[in-house]
Tab-separated table of C-alpha atoms in Angstrom:
chain	number	residue	atom	x	y	z
A	14	MET	CA	0.000	0.000	0.000
A	15	THR	CA	1.455	3.379	-1.042
A	16	ALA	CA	1.589	6.553	1.015
A	17	ASN	CA	-1.333	7.865	-1.026
A	18	GLU	CA	-3.575	4.941	-0.133
A	19	ARG	CA	-6.045	4.761	2.738
A	20	PRO	CA	-6.960	1.428	4.390
A	21	THR	CA	-10.591	0.461	4.049
A	22	ARG	CA	-12.665	-1.090	6.775
A	23	MET	CA	-12.318	-4.380	4.896
A	24	GLN	CA	-8.511	-4.107	5.115
A	25	ARG	CA	-8.801	-3.262	8.815
A	26	GLY	CA	-10.403	-6.628	9.449
A	27	GLU	CA	-14.126	-6.039	9.005
A	28	ARG	CA	-15.790	-8.558	6.697
A	29	ARG	CA	-17.962	-7.448	3.812
A	30	HIS	CA	-19.862	-9.446	1.234
A	31	VAL	CA	-19.098	-7.861	-2.139
A	32	MET	CA	-21.808	-8.395	-4.730
A	33	ASP	CA	-21.250	-8.390	-8.468
A	34	ARG	CA	-21.304	-4.613	-8.912
A	35	PRO	CA	-19.962	-2.375	-11.672
A	36	ASN	CA	-16.779	-0.397	-11.547
A	37	VAL	CA	-17.459	3.350	-11.696
A	38	LEU	CA	-15.444	5.857	-13.715
A	39	TRP	CA	-16.860	9.227	-12.659
A	40	ILE	CA	-15.534	12.026	-14.878
A	41	CYS	CA	-16.283	15.517	-13.585
A	42	THR	CA	-14.996	18.498	-15.513
A	43	ASP	CA	-14.923	21.991	-14.017
A	44	GLN	CA	-17.138	24.780	-15.332
A	45	GLN	CA	-18.471	23.009	-18.456
A	46	ARG	CA	-21.797	24.208	-19.856
A	47	TYR	CA	-24.577	21.906	-20.952
A	48	ASP	CA	-24.419	23.036	-24.603
A	49	THR	CA	-20.868	21.872	-25.375
A	50	ILE	CA	-21.464	18.363	-26.752
A	51	GLY	CA	-21.667	17.752	-30.460
A	52	CYS	CA	-24.305	15.031	-30.632
A	53	LEU	CA	-26.572	16.891	-28.192
A	54	GLY	CA	-27.108	19.833	-30.468
A	55	ASN	CA	-23.854	21.792	-30.889
A	56	PRO	CA	-22.596	21.443	-34.483
A	57	HIS	CA	-19.672	23.801	-33.819
A	58	ILE	CA	-17.741	21.620	-31.354
A	59	ARG	CA	-15.979	18.303	-31.923
A	60	THR	CA	-16.589	15.770	-29.143
A	61	PRO	CA	-16.514	12.342	-30.845
A	62	ASN	CA	-15.648	10.430	-27.679
A	63	ILE	CA	-18.262	12.097	-25.473
A	64	ASP	CA	-20.660	11.521	-28.377
A	65	ARG	CA	-19.698	7.842	-28.176
A	66	LEU	CA	-20.619	7.812	-24.496
A	67	CYS	CA	-24.029	9.260	-25.372
A	68	ALA	CA	-24.557	6.632	-28.097
A	69	GLU	CA	-23.613	3.864	-25.645
A	70	GLY	CA	-25.685	5.235	-22.767
A	71	SER	CA	-28.277	7.737	-21.550
A	72	ALA	CA	-27.892	11.515	-21.652
A	73	PHE	CA	-29.854	14.136	-19.724
A	74	THR	CA	-30.203	17.509	-21.409
A	75	HIS	CA	-31.747	19.311	-18.410
A	76	ALA	CA	-29.397	18.460	-15.537
A	77	TYR	CA	-28.856	21.215	-12.961
A	78	CYS	CA	-26.157	21.785	-10.364
A	79	GLN	CA	-27.212	22.858	-6.854
A	80	SER	CA	-24.759	25.756	-6.664
A	81	PRO	CA	-23.038	27.689	-9.469
A	82	ILE	CA	-19.721	27.542	-7.554
A	83	CYS	CA	-17.291	24.621	-7.061
A	84	THR	CA	-17.205	23.625	-3.381
A	85	PRO	CA	-20.920	23.736	-2.529
A	86	SER	CA	-21.772	21.985	-5.791
A	87	ARG	CA	-19.250	19.188	-5.174
A	88	ALA	CA	-20.348	18.720	-1.572
A	89	SER	CA	-23.901	18.469	-2.860
A	90	PHE	CA	-23.426	15.855	-5.568
A	91	LEU	CA	-21.090	13.741	-3.419
A	92	THR	CA	-23.693	13.531	-0.630
A	93	GLY	CA	-26.943	13.714	-2.607
A	94	LEU	CA	-27.969	16.703	-0.462
A	95	TYR	CA	-28.381	20.418	-1.078
A	96	PRO	CA	-25.401	22.622	-0.079
A	97	SER	CA	-27.396	24.305	2.710
A	98	SER	CA	-28.532	20.912	4.014
A	99	VAL	CA	-24.977	19.624	4.215
A	100	HIS	CA	-23.529	22.848	5.718
A	101	CYS	CA	-21.163	23.518	2.819
A	102	ASN	CA	-22.170	26.837	1.291
A	103	ILE	CA	-18.902	28.649	0.520
A	104	ASN	CA	-15.647	28.429	-1.420
A	105	GLY	CA	-12.500	28.800	0.655
A	106	ASN	CA	-13.855	26.974	3.717
A	107	ARG	CA	-11.270	25.736	6.214
A	108	ARG	CA	-12.950	22.333	6.575
A	109	PHE	CA	-16.069	20.460	5.530
A	110	ASN	CA	-18.223	20.184	8.666
A	111	ILE	CA	-20.374	17.348	7.395
A	112	PRO	CA	-23.602	16.774	9.397
A	113	GLU	CA	-24.061	13.655	11.485
A	114	GLN	CA	-26.604	12.052	9.171
A	115	ALA	CA	-24.802	12.875	5.902
A	116	GLN	CA	-22.154	10.767	4.191
A	117	LEU	CA	-20.073	11.022	1.042
A	118	VAL	CA	-21.162	8.405	-1.468
A	119	THR	CA	-17.487	7.480	-1.988
A	120	HIS	CA	-17.121	6.734	1.727
A	121	HIS	CA	-20.323	4.700	1.552
A	122	LEU	CA	-19.115	2.643	-1.417
A	123	SER	CA	-15.734	2.089	0.231
A	124	ASP	CA	-17.532	0.636	3.228
A	125	VAL	CA	-19.364	-1.878	1.021
A	126	GLY	CA	-16.203	-3.116	-0.683
A	127	TYR	CA	-15.209	-0.629	-3.382
A	128	ARG	CA	-11.630	0.520	-3.887
A	129	CYS	CA	-12.076	4.271	-4.381
A	130	GLY	CA	-9.605	6.657	-5.949
A	131	LEU	CA	-9.391	10.315	-6.902
A	132	VAL	CA	-7.277	12.121	-9.469
A	133	GLY	CA	-7.299	15.917	-9.801
A	134	LYS	CA	-9.254	18.178	-7.485
A	135	LEU	CA	-11.474	17.231	-4.543
A	136	HIS	CA	-12.378	20.762	-3.362
A	137	LEU	CA	-14.674	20.006	-0.446
A	138	ALA	CA	-12.497	22.444	1.510
A	139	SER	CA	-9.918	25.069	0.602
A	140	ALA	CA	-6.674	23.951	-1.042
A	141	TRP	CA	-5.218	27.459	-0.675
A	142	ASP	CA	-2.348	26.242	1.487
A	143	GLY	CA	-1.854	22.843	-0.171
A	144	TYR	CA	-3.699	19.620	0.463
A	145	GLU	CA	-7.156	20.433	1.694
A	146	GLU	CA	-8.259	19.092	5.062
A	147	ARG	CA	-9.958	15.799	4.255
A	148	ILE	CA	-12.772	14.036	6.052
A	149	ASP	CA	-13.262	10.259	5.771
A	150	ASP	CA	-13.929	10.495	2.037
A	151	GLY	CA	-13.285	6.845	1.188
A	152	TYR	CA	-10.445	7.505	-1.257
A	153	GLU	CA	-7.536	5.055	-0.924
A	154	PHE	CA	-5.787	6.137	-4.141
A	155	PHE	CA	-5.316	9.928	-4.103
A	156	HIS	CA	-3.370	12.014	-6.611
A	157	HIS	CA	-4.130	15.673	-6.018
A	158	SER	CA	-3.818	18.638	-8.347
A	159	GLN	CA	-6.362	21.364	-7.674
A	160	SER	CA	-5.525	22.909	-11.030
A	161	SER	CA	-2.643	23.377	-13.423
A	162	CYS	CA	-2.138	26.834	-11.902
A	163	GLN	CA	-2.373	25.744	-8.245
A	164	HIS	CA	0.388	27.140	-6.035
A	165	MET	CA	3.673	25.376	-6.749
A	166	ASP	CA	5.255	23.371	-3.942
A	167	LEU	CA	1.869	23.169	-2.219
A	168	ALA	CA	0.491	19.697	-2.953
A	169	ASN	CA	0.281	20.116	-6.719
A	170	GLU	CA	1.302	16.652	-7.887
A	171	TYR	CA	1.005	17.736	-11.512
A	172	THR	CA	3.838	20.265	-11.222
A	173	ASP	CA	5.780	17.769	-9.081
A	174	TRP	CA	5.490	15.325	-11.993
A	175	LEU	CA	6.626	17.942	-14.503
A	176	ASP	CA	9.660	18.594	-12.328
A	177	SER	CA	10.424	14.859	-12.028
A	178	ILE	CA	10.589	14.421	-15.831
A	179	GLY	CA	12.551	17.625	-16.429
A	180	LYS	CA	9.676	19.484	-18.119
A	181	LEU	CA	8.774	22.054	-15.466
A	182	ASP	CA	10.436	25.005	-17.207
A	183	GLU	CA	8.831	24.027	-20.517
A	184	VAL	CA	5.350	24.297	-19.000
A	185	VAL	CA	5.553	26.662	-16.008
A	186	ASP	CA	6.651	30.297	-16.114
A	187	GLN	CA	8.872	30.677	-13.054
A	188	THR	CA	10.094	34.218	-13.705
A	189	ASN	CA	8.580	35.314	-10.380
A	190	ARG	CA	8.502	32.274	-8.136
A	191	ASP	CA	7.523	34.234	-5.007
A	192	ASP	CA	4.438	35.561	-6.779
A	193	ALA	CA	3.652	32.050	-8.040
A	194	LEU	CA	3.694	30.747	-4.475
A	195	ARG	CA	1.300	33.492	-3.350
A	196	ARG	CA	-1.095	33.663	-6.257
A	197	GLY	CA	-0.623	30.504	-8.264
A	198	THR	CA	1.462	29.097	-11.084
A	199	ARG	CA	1.400	30.662	-14.536
A	200	ILE	CA	1.264	28.097	-17.342
A	201	ARG	CA	3.101	28.931	-20.574
A	202	GLU	CA	1.235	29.134	-23.860
A	203	ASN	CA	0.996	26.236	-26.292
A	204	ILE	CA	2.063	23.427	-24.008
A	205	PRO	CA	2.066	20.000	-25.709
A	206	PHE	CA	-0.979	17.767	-25.307
A	207	GLU	CA	1.057	15.095	-23.511
A	208	LEU	CA	2.154	17.618	-20.836
A	209	HIS	CA	-1.292	19.109	-20.250
A	210	GLN	CA	-2.804	18.790	-16.763
A	211	THR	CA	-5.906	17.135	-18.211
A	212	THR	CA	-3.681	14.517	-19.859
A	213	TRP	CA	-1.763	14.011	-16.584
A	214	CYS	CA	-5.105	13.365	-14.862
A	215	ALA	CA	-6.051	10.830	-17.545
A	216	ASP	CA	-2.611	9.157	-17.251
A	217	ARG	CA	-3.036	8.635	-13.493
A	218	THR	CA	-6.549	7.302	-14.098
A	219	ILE	CA	-5.214	4.814	-16.645
A	220	ASP	CA	-2.664	3.699	-14.040
A	221	PHE	CA	-5.509	3.052	-11.606
A	222	ILE	CA	-7.607	1.137	-14.152
A	223	GLN	CA	-4.672	-1.038	-15.144
A	224	GLU	CA	-3.909	-1.815	-11.493
A	225	ASN	CA	-7.395	-3.279	-10.972
A	226	ASN	CA	-6.994	-5.902	-8.256
A	227	GLY	CA	-10.292	-7.730	-8.670
A	228	ARG	CA	-12.319	-5.569	-6.295
A	229	PRO	CA	-14.992	-3.297	-7.762
A	230	TRP	CA	-13.565	0.200	-8.011
A	231	LEU	CA	-14.673	3.820	-8.261
A	232	LEU	CA	-12.394	6.493	-9.661
A	233	SER	CA	-13.298	10.195	-9.406
A	234	LEU	CA	-11.512	11.935	-12.271
A	235	ASN	CA	-11.886	15.633	-11.460
A	236	ILE	CA	-10.424	17.618	-14.345
A	237	PHE	CA	-9.805	21.369	-13.956
A	238	ASP	CA	-10.560	22.251	-17.589
A	239	PRO	CA	-12.436	24.038	-19.122
A	240	HIS	CA	-12.252	26.394	-16.126
A	241	GLY	CA	-10.493	29.700	-16.829
A	242	PRO	CA	-7.931	30.926	-17.645
A	243	PHE	CA	-8.905	30.086	-21.209
A	244	ASP	CA	-5.512	28.956	-22.444
A	245	ALA	CA	-6.015	26.147	-24.944
A	246	PRO	CA	-2.925	25.565	-27.129
A	247	ASP	CA	-3.112	27.133	-30.585
A	248	ASP	CA	-3.709	23.831	-32.388
A	249	PHE	CA	-6.809	23.245	-30.242
A	250	ARG	CA	-8.087	26.857	-30.200
A	251	ARG	CA	-7.582	27.955	-33.798
A	252	PRO	CA	-10.008	25.465	-35.406
A	253	TYR	CA	-12.792	27.232	-33.482
A	254	GLU	CA	-11.780	30.771	-34.448
A	255	THR	CA	-14.166	30.842	-37.378
A	256	PRO	CA	-16.826	33.338	-38.483
A	257	ASP	CA	-19.597	30.823	-37.844
A	258	LEU	CA	-18.785	30.385	-34.121
A	259	PRO	CA	-22.041	31.611	-32.505
A	260	ALA	CA	-21.859	34.811	-30.469
A	261	PRO	CA	-22.990	34.797	-26.830
A	262	LEU	CA	-26.680	35.120	-26.020
A	263	PHE	CA	-27.129	38.854	-25.514
A	264	SER	CA	-29.786	41.562	-25.577
A	265	GLU	CA	-29.634	45.188	-24.457
A	266	THR	CA	-32.231	44.225	-21.832
A	267	ASP	CA	-29.498	42.127	-20.183
A	268	ILE	CA	-27.493	45.228	-19.283
A	269	GLU	CA	-30.571	46.811	-17.706
A	270	THR	CA	-31.272	43.669	-15.654
A	271	GLN	CA	-27.648	43.297	-14.532
A	272	ALA	CA	-27.491	46.969	-13.516
A	273	ARG	CA	-30.278	46.331	-11.009
A	274	ILE	CA	-28.782	43.105	-9.605
A	275	ALA	CA	-25.072	43.967	-9.479
A	276	PRO	CA	-25.033	46.492	-6.586
A	277	THR	CA	-26.228	43.910	-4.051
A	278	HIS	CA	-25.383	40.496	-5.565
A	279	MET	CA	-21.838	39.788	-6.698
A	280	PHE	CA	-20.442	38.372	-9.917
A	281	GLN	CA	-16.900	37.782	-11.121
A	282	SER	CA	-17.188	40.187	-14.061
A	283	THR	CA	-18.702	43.553	-14.873
A	284	PRO	CA	-21.623	43.357	-17.324
A	285	HIS	CA	-20.789	44.536	-20.834
A	286	ALA	CA	-21.767	43.853	-24.430
A	287	PRO	CA	-19.708	40.870	-25.665
A	288	GLY	CA	-17.147	41.398	-28.414
A	289	GLU	CA	-13.961	39.929	-29.894
A	290	ALA	CA	-12.472	39.002	-26.507
A	291	GLU	CA	-15.499	36.852	-25.674
A	292	GLN	CA	-15.287	35.119	-29.069
A	293	ARG	CA	-11.607	34.332	-28.506
A	294	ASN	CA	-12.377	33.015	-25.012
A	295	LYS	CA	-15.156	30.864	-26.432
A	296	ALA	CA	-12.834	29.387	-29.065
A	297	SER	CA	-10.277	28.578	-26.368
A	298	TYR	CA	-12.992	27.140	-24.100
A	299	TYR	CA	-14.093	24.834	-26.917
A	300	GLY	CA	-10.456	23.887	-27.499
A	301	MET	CA	-10.092	22.894	-23.834
A	302	ILE	CA	-13.160	20.662	-24.169
A	303	ASP	CA	-11.526	19.157	-27.271
A	304	ILE	CA	-8.556	18.181	-25.043
A	305	ILE	CA	-10.955	16.668	-22.509
A	306	ASP	CA	-12.691	14.694	-25.243
A	307	ARG	CA	-9.445	13.261	-26.589
A	308	ASN	CA	-8.583	12.015	-23.109
A	309	VAL	CA	-12.064	10.548	-22.649
A	310	GLY	CA	-11.280	8.504	-25.741
A	311	ARG	CA	-8.035	7.270	-24.179
A	312	LEU	CA	-9.915	6.195	-21.044
A	313	LEU	CA	-12.578	4.317	-23.013
A	314	ASP	CA	-9.856	2.587	-25.010
A	315	CYS	CA	-8.122	1.571	-21.763
A	316	LEU	CA	-11.343	0.062	-20.434
A	317	GLU	CA	-11.744	-1.896	-23.680
A	318	GLU	CA	-8.118	-3.078	-23.700
A	319	THR	CA	-8.278	-4.279	-20.094
A	320	GLY	CA	-11.603	-6.077	-20.654
A	321	GLN	CA	-13.445	-3.821	-18.178
A	322	ARG	CA	-15.759	-1.791	-20.428
A	323	GLU	CA	-18.758	-4.068	-20.001
A	324	SER	CA	-18.360	-4.055	-16.230
A	325	THR	CA	-17.813	-0.301	-15.835
A	326	LEU	CA	-20.373	2.450	-15.377
A	327	VAL	CA	-19.023	5.681	-16.870
A	328	ILE	CA	-20.509	8.973	-15.653
A	329	PHE	CA	-19.690	12.264	-17.371
A	330	THR	CA	-20.740	15.577	-15.820
A	331	SER	CA	-19.488	18.956	-14.567
A	332	ASP	CA	-19.821	20.852	-11.295
A	333	HIS	CA	-21.377	23.976	-12.896
A	334	GLY	CA	-21.235	25.986	-16.089
A	335	GLU	CA	-19.694	29.224	-17.370
A	336	MET	CA	-21.457	32.367	-18.622
A	337	LEU	CA	-19.031	32.739	-21.569
A	338	GLY	CA	-20.405	36.165	-22.487
A	339	ASP	CA	-24.101	35.294	-22.228
A	340	HIS	CA	-26.125	38.190	-20.801
A	341	GLY	CA	-22.937	40.278	-20.822
A	342	LEU	CA	-21.194	38.172	-18.169
A	343	MET	CA	-18.017	36.047	-17.999
A	344	GLY	CA	-17.226	33.520	-15.300
A	345	LYS	CA	-19.597	32.767	-12.438
A	346	GLY	CA	-21.212	34.229	-9.351
A	347	CYS	CA	-24.633	34.928	-7.924
A	348	ARG	CA	-26.709	34.275	-11.055
A	349	PHE	CA	-28.689	31.298	-12.349
A	350	TYR	CA	-28.812	31.520	-16.136
A	351	GLU	CA	-28.914	28.257	-18.080
A	352	GLY	CA	-25.268	28.497	-19.169
A	353	LEU	CA	-24.166	28.626	-15.540
A	354	VAL	CA	-26.411	26.130	-13.744
A	355	ARG	CA	-27.185	23.564	-16.472
A	356	VAL	CA	-24.494	20.953	-17.132
A	357	PRO	CA	-23.840	17.751	-19.093
A	358	LEU	CA	-24.906	14.464	-17.477
A	359	ILE	CA	-24.301	11.128	-19.202
A	360	PHE	CA	-24.403	7.550	-17.856
A	361	SER	CA	-23.036	4.612	-19.850
A	362	TRP	CA	-22.973	0.962	-18.739
A	363	PRO	CA	-23.386	-1.496	-21.640
A	364	GLY	CA	-26.162	-4.002	-21.119
A	365	HIS	CA	-27.599	-2.260	-18.075
A	366	ILE	CA	-28.343	1.326	-19.136
A	367	ARG	CA	-30.351	2.157	-22.215
A	368	GLN	CA	-28.269	3.112	-25.216
A	369	GLY	CA	-29.030	6.234	-27.216
A	370	LEU	CA	-31.576	7.578	-24.743
A	371	VAL	CA	-31.709	11.384	-24.620
A	372	SER	CA	-34.053	12.582	-21.886
A	373	ASP	CA	-35.184	16.154	-21.250
A	374	ALA	CA	-36.426	15.291	-17.756
A	375	LEU	CA	-35.551	17.803	-15.040
A	376	VAL	CA	-32.764	16.219	-12.991
A	377	GLU	CA	-30.286	17.397	-10.369
A	378	LEU	CA	-26.689	16.477	-9.674
A	379	THR	CA	-27.938	15.241	-6.281
A	380	ASP	CA	-29.405	12.364	-8.305
A	381	ILE	CA	-25.948	10.941	-9.127
A	382	ALA	CA	-25.297	9.658	-5.590
A	383	ALA	CA	-28.811	8.255	-5.375
A	384	THR	CA	-28.320	6.433	-8.671
A	385	LEU	CA	-25.029	4.915	-7.505
A	386	THR	CA	-26.473	3.634	-4.245
A	387	ASP	CA	-29.437	2.211	-6.160
A	388	ILE	CA	-27.123	0.357	-8.542
A	389	VAL	CA	-25.073	-1.225	-5.747
A	390	GLY	CA	-28.188	-1.990	-3.689
A	391	GLN	CA	-26.967	-0.097	-0.626
A	392	PRO	CA	-29.128	3.001	0.039
A	393	MET	CA	-27.843	5.821	2.197
A	394	GLU	CA	-29.757	6.967	5.270
A	395	TRP	CA	-30.351	10.612	4.323
A	396	MET	CA	-30.432	11.803	0.732
A	397	GLN	CA	-32.421	14.302	-1.307
A	398	GLY	CA	-31.313	12.875	-4.644
A	399	ARG	CA	-33.470	10.411	-6.570
A	400	SER	CA	-32.201	7.462	-8.580
A	401	LEU	CA	-32.265	7.853	-12.350
A	402	MET	CA	-32.331	4.100	-12.925
A	403	PRO	CA	-36.119	3.993	-13.478
A	404	ILE	CA	-35.523	6.152	-16.564
A	405	MET	CA	-32.252	4.540	-17.693
A	406	SER	CA	-32.865	0.896	-16.927
A	407	GLU	CA	-32.798	-1.512	-19.863
A	408	ALA	CA	-36.020	-2.923	-18.423
A	409	THR	CA	-37.817	0.413	-18.810
A	410	PRO	CA	-40.728	0.028	-21.266
A	411	GLY	CA	-40.288	1.854	-24.524
A	412	PRO	CA	-38.771	1.559	-27.952
A	413	GLY	CA	-35.198	2.160	-26.762
A	414	PRO	CA	-32.829	4.333	-28.812
A	415	ALA	CA	-35.601	5.438	-31.150
A	416	ASP	CA	-37.237	7.453	-28.375
A	417	ALA	CA	-34.320	9.888	-28.130
A	418	GLY	CA	-35.603	13.369	-27.349
A	419	THR	CA	-38.724	12.168	-25.599
A	420	ALA	CA	-39.442	13.799	-22.247
A	421	ALA	CA	-39.323	11.596	-19.170
A	422	ILE	CA	-40.780	12.640	-15.846
A	423	HIS	CA	-38.318	12.643	-12.961
A	424	ARG	CA	-38.761	15.880	-10.948
A	425	ASP	CA	-41.397	18.594	-10.961
A	426	PHE	CA	-38.724	21.205	-10.235
A	427	VAL	CA	-35.011	21.713	-9.574
A	428	ARG	CA	-33.299	24.020	-7.073
A	429	CYS	CA	-30.031	25.929	-6.926
A	430	GLU	CA	-28.543	28.028	-4.093
A	431	PHE	CA	-26.000	30.809	-3.560
A	432	TYR	CA	-25.443	31.551	0.136
A	433	ASP	CA	-22.539	34.007	0.525
A	434	VAL	CA	-20.408	31.632	-1.553
A	435	LEU	CA	-17.611	33.967	-2.697
A	436	ASP	CA	-15.622	36.848	-1.277
A	437	MET	CA	-13.815	38.268	-4.291
A	438	ASN	CA	-11.774	40.625	-2.069
A	439	TRP	CA	-10.418	37.961	0.277
A	440	GLY	CA	-6.681	38.389	0.778
A	441	THR	CA	-6.517	41.707	-1.106
A	442	GLY	CA	-6.717	44.033	1.887
A	443	LYS	CA	-9.977	45.478	0.560
A	444	PRO	CA	-13.280	45.306	2.468
A	445	PRO	CA	-15.150	42.006	2.014
A	446	SER	CA	-17.447	41.647	-0.984
A	447	PRO	CA	-21.140	42.227	-0.230
A	448	LYS	CA	-22.779	39.098	1.143
A	449	SER	CA	-24.995	37.675	-1.594
A	450	TYR	CA	-27.870	35.273	-1.012
A	451	ALA	CA	-30.146	33.947	-3.743
A	452	THR	CA	-32.123	30.847	-4.721
A	453	MET	CA	-33.430	29.448	-7.985
A	454	TYR	CA	-36.613	27.416	-8.420
A	455	ARG	CA	-37.192	26.051	-11.923
A	456	ASP	CA	-40.133	23.947	-13.066
A	457	ARG	CA	-40.934	22.715	-16.572
A	458	ARG	CA	-41.966	26.172	-17.751
A	459	TYR	CA	-40.782	28.904	-15.400
A	460	LYS	CA	-37.569	29.898	-13.691
A	461	LEU	CA	-37.780	32.046	-10.558
A	462	VAL	CA	-34.682	33.671	-9.051
A	463	THR	CA	-35.109	35.321	-5.658
A	464	TYR	CA	-32.322	37.734	-4.693
A	465	HIS	CA	-32.750	37.715	-0.941
A	466	GLY	CA	-32.506	41.151	0.654
A	467	SER	CA	-33.568	42.827	-2.595
A	468	ASP	CA	-36.987	43.736	-3.966
A	469	PHE	CA	-35.849	42.807	-7.464
A	470	GLY	CA	-35.649	39.287	-8.905
A	471	GLU	CA	-35.954	37.364	-12.136
A	472	LEU	CA	-38.822	35.391	-13.645
A	473	TYR	CA	-38.553	33.779	-17.068
A	474	ASP	CA	-41.100	31.895	-19.131
A	475	LEU	CA	-38.688	29.336	-20.587
A	476	LYS	CA	-41.306	28.001	-22.979
A	477	ASN	CA	-41.566	31.338	-24.778
A	478	ASP	CA	-38.223	32.856	-23.788
A	479	PRO	CA	-35.632	30.026	-23.605
A	480	ASP	CA	-32.711	32.484	-23.863
A	481	GLU	CA	-33.852	34.375	-20.717
A	482	HIS	CA	-33.950	37.912	-22.080
A	483	ASN	CA	-37.474	38.956	-21.042
A	484	ASN	CA	-37.567	39.293	-17.251
A	485	LEU	CA	-41.204	39.080	-16.101
A	486	TRP	CA	-40.535	39.904	-12.424
A	487	GLU	CA	-42.301	43.257	-12.690
A	488	ALA	CA	-44.361	42.544	-15.801
A	489	PRO	CA	-48.111	43.270	-15.651
A	490	GLY	CA	-50.074	40.091	-15.081
A	491	SER	CA	-47.108	38.093	-13.726
A	492	SER	CA	-47.723	38.585	-10.001
A	493	ASP	CA	-49.795	35.409	-9.563
A	494	VAL	CA	-47.116	33.211	-11.146
A	495	ARG	CA	-44.353	34.972	-9.215
A	496	CYS	CA	-46.095	34.617	-5.850
A	497	ARG	CA	-46.977	30.980	-6.483
A	498	LEU	CA	-43.369	30.102	-7.308
A	499	ILE	CA	-41.979	32.091	-4.359
A	500	LYS	CA	-44.277	30.104	-2.051
A	501	ARG	CA	-43.137	26.796	-3.555
A	502	SER	CA	-39.480	27.797	-3.333
A	503	PHE	CA	-39.865	28.853	0.287
A	504	ASP	CA	-41.689	25.619	1.167
A	505	GLU	CA	-38.876	23.536	-0.296
A	506	SER	CA	-36.176	25.511	1.526
A	507	ILE	CA	-37.852	24.488	4.797
A	508	VAL	CA	-38.287	20.822	3.834
A	509	ILE	CA	-34.577	20.360	3.083
A	510	THR	CA	-33.339	21.662	6.448
A	511	ASP	CA	-30.797	19.449	8.238
A	512	PRO	CA	-32.769	17.519	10.905
A	513	GLY	CA	-29.714	17.460	13.179
A	514	SER	CA	-28.735	14.500	15.298
A	515	ARG	CA	-30.561	11.183	14.886
A	516	ARG	CA	-33.767	10.722	16.846
A	517	ILE	CA	-33.278	7.970	19.457
A	518	GLY	CA	-36.542	8.257	21.343
A	519	ARG	CA	-39.914	9.989	21.661
A	520	PHE	CA	-38.485	12.576	24.079
């Protein structure tokens, strides 16, 4: 057992009966929008390997994260609980104070016999000073790199690897090492594919797959791309710098709406009409997804070569999206537009999950943990997620691949939260950013965004306004819909409250 491996309860002497369960390759990118997959409606991006996953499995076109920021979203989908329920609402938190009744699904699967591993970022707590403080997360195999630009010499195994093979200076700009230690590493332009952090993550994952020791395994592959900075090498970016690359979704009404929200609810960028810079960023963003896709192909090939494809469930998703110029915004923050809160979600397990199914059911990332525990037959005690197996199961009635695009009913609504998640001024000596609190409630037709502490909000009729340009919050005749949705959103925020310690008696 290596220094990076954690003993399981089985290895500590407790006996477990391990059923015939699938391996799990869980690929989670960082900040990837829902509309970045070729076969799901984007003719401008090349994703042949992710397309292959869709063809060999089930894809959900309306999957929503539960926070538009990394840490609360990851805490949510790893527990199957909302960020506020699991007490993990912010980025930069010292530790993850997980409630008594909550559990990470990776810890749960480790306890029932899985060998669990992680490559890339975990980000349930701050990695500002190096390795984040870990709880009992279940990971035995652990190779950490928060990002390619994570502080050097502070638990970035990617830059350690570059140094070990004599390639550090080729990839990392060390002209001001003191600044790099404080603020993060600067990656040079046009680094080769084989030295890219995404490729390093895939390499370590291939190592894990090839070391399969007969136990069922789960590997969390948490890639940093396509998170900014948008720095795809030229040979990946340039193919997308074409006149037909669609411009961001934008209307002059967006600037008016943002002007009313911005003073009290933060965002990483200042609203402005998108131009050439946004188009270049979009081309680079697509190029970064191209790099991801090429590595997905390598992983699928490895599963085939090792004879494990048929026995492996592959999940592909992202923690949240990226505005990418839509509505005059870049990055992320306290907003809930489709490009930011809607993400890819694909499941592929040959012979067990329907092939070619494309469902527009409303689903949440909380549903991933519930689906995993359903598949292994070991439910968790407290979870707000719901298994997707009733939709994806091969036994589900229906014509199979020919029903692609047909709606399936899973949830009546989805939720997303932003509870003082970011302080953009932390560590700068400036006063803290304004505390921002907001919630999203989205049903099949309407999206309601309540900016708590403000009299202004957003209400969109997604049936008639899918691009979210016509805010109905103050529109004549909209008050009944707005009040009804506010009531439903408030009711749900009460239902999901952490119940606290387990009840052991009537009094």
